[in-house]
Coordinates of C-alpha atoms in Angstrom, one line a residue:
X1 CA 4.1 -42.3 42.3
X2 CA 5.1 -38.8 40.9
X3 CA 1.5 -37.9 41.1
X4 CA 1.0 -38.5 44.7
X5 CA 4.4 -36.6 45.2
X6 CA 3.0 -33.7 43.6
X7 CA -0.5 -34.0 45.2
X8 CA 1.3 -34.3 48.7
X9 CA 3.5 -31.3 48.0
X10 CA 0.4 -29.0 47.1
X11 CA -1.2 -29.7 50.0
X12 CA 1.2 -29.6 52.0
X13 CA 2.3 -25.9 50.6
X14 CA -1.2 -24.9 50.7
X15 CA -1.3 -25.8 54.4
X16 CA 1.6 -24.0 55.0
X17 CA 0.4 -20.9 53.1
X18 CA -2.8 -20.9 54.9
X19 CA -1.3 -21.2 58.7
X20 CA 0.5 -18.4 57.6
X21 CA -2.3 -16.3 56.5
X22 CA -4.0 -17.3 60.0
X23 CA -1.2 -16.6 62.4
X24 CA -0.3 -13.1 60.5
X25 CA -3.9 -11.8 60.2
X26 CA -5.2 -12.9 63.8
X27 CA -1.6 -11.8 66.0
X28 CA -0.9 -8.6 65.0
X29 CA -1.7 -7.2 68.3
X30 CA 0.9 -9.1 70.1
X31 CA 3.6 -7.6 68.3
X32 CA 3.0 -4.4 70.1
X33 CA 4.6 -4.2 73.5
X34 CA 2.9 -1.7 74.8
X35 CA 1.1 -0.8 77.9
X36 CA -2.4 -0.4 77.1
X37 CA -2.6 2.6 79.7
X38 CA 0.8 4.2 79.4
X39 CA -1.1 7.0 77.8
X40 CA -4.2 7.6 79.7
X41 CA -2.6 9.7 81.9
X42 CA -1.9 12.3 79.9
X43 CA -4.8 12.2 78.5
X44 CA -7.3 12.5 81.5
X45 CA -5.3 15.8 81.9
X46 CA -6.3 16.9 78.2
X47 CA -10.0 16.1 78.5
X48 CA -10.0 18.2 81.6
X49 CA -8.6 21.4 80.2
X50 CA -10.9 20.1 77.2
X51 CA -14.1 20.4 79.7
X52 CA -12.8 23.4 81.5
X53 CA -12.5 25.4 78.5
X54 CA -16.0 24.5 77.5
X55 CA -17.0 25.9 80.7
X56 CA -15.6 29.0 80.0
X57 CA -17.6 31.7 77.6
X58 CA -15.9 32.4 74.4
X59 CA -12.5 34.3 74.8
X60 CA -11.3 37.1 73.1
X61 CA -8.9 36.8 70.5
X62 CA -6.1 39.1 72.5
X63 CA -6.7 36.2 75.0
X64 CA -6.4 33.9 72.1
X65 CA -3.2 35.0 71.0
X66 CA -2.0 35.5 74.7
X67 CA -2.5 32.3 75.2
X68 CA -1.1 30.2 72.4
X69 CA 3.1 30.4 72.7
X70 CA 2.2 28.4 76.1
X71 CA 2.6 25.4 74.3
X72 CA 1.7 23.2 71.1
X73 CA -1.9 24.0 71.4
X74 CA -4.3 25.7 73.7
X75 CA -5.6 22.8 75.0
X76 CA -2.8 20.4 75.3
X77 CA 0.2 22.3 76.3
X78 CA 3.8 21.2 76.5
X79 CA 2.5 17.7 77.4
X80 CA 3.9 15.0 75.2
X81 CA 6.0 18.0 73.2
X82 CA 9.3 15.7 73.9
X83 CA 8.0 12.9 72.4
X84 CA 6.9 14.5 69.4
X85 CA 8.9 13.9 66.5
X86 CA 10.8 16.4 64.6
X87 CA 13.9 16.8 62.5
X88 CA 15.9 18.0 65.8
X89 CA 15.1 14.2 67.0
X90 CA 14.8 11.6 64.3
X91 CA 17.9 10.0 62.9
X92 CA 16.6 8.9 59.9
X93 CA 17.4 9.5 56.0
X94 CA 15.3 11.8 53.8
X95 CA 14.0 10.0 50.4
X96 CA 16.1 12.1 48.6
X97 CA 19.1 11.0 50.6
X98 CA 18.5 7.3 49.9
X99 CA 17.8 7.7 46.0
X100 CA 20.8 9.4 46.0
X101 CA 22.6 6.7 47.9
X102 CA 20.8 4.0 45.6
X103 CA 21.6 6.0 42.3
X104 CA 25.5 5.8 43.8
X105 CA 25.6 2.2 44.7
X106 CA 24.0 1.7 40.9
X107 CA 26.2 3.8 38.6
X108 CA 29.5 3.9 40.6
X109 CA 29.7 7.4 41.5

């Protein structure tokens, strides 16, 4: 009777192991919410300064230079720039900040 017990209890944790292992390697995708083409907009306008600059001969690099404080690169702009993350805009704690944190909560200090 224990034997069965123990037979039935691997195979029933086995079971549950494996639907696991199913469900969280073949979902992933649905735990993104996002639009699938919330970005192409942007970036039909960066493949067409892409192809016009191909067009173009080669500039100079006074045009170069003149060129690049317009934006983030020569080619993309300002677009995107506000949703590009940088210390001005993230909230979150350094390494450093959280060992120190951890090394406080452990020694009392």
């Amino acid at each position: 009777m224990k034997n069965i017990l123990l037979r039935l209890t691997r195979i029933f944790f086995a079971v549950c192991v494996c639907t696991v292992l199913v469900i969280s390697q073949g979902f992933p995708a649905m735990a993104a919410h996002s639009m699938p083409n919330q970005g192409e907009d942007s970036l039909k306008d960066v493949q067409k300064k892409s192809e016009d600059v191909l067009k173009t001969p080669p500039r100079s690099l006074d045009q170069a230079k003149a060129d690049a404080p317009s934006g983030l690169n020569l080619v993309q702009g300002d677009a995107n720039k506000e949703q590009m993350k940088r210390p001005e805009n993230s909230t979150s704690t350094s390494v450093e900040e959280q060992i120190d944190e951890g090394l406080k909560k452990t020694f009392g200090r």
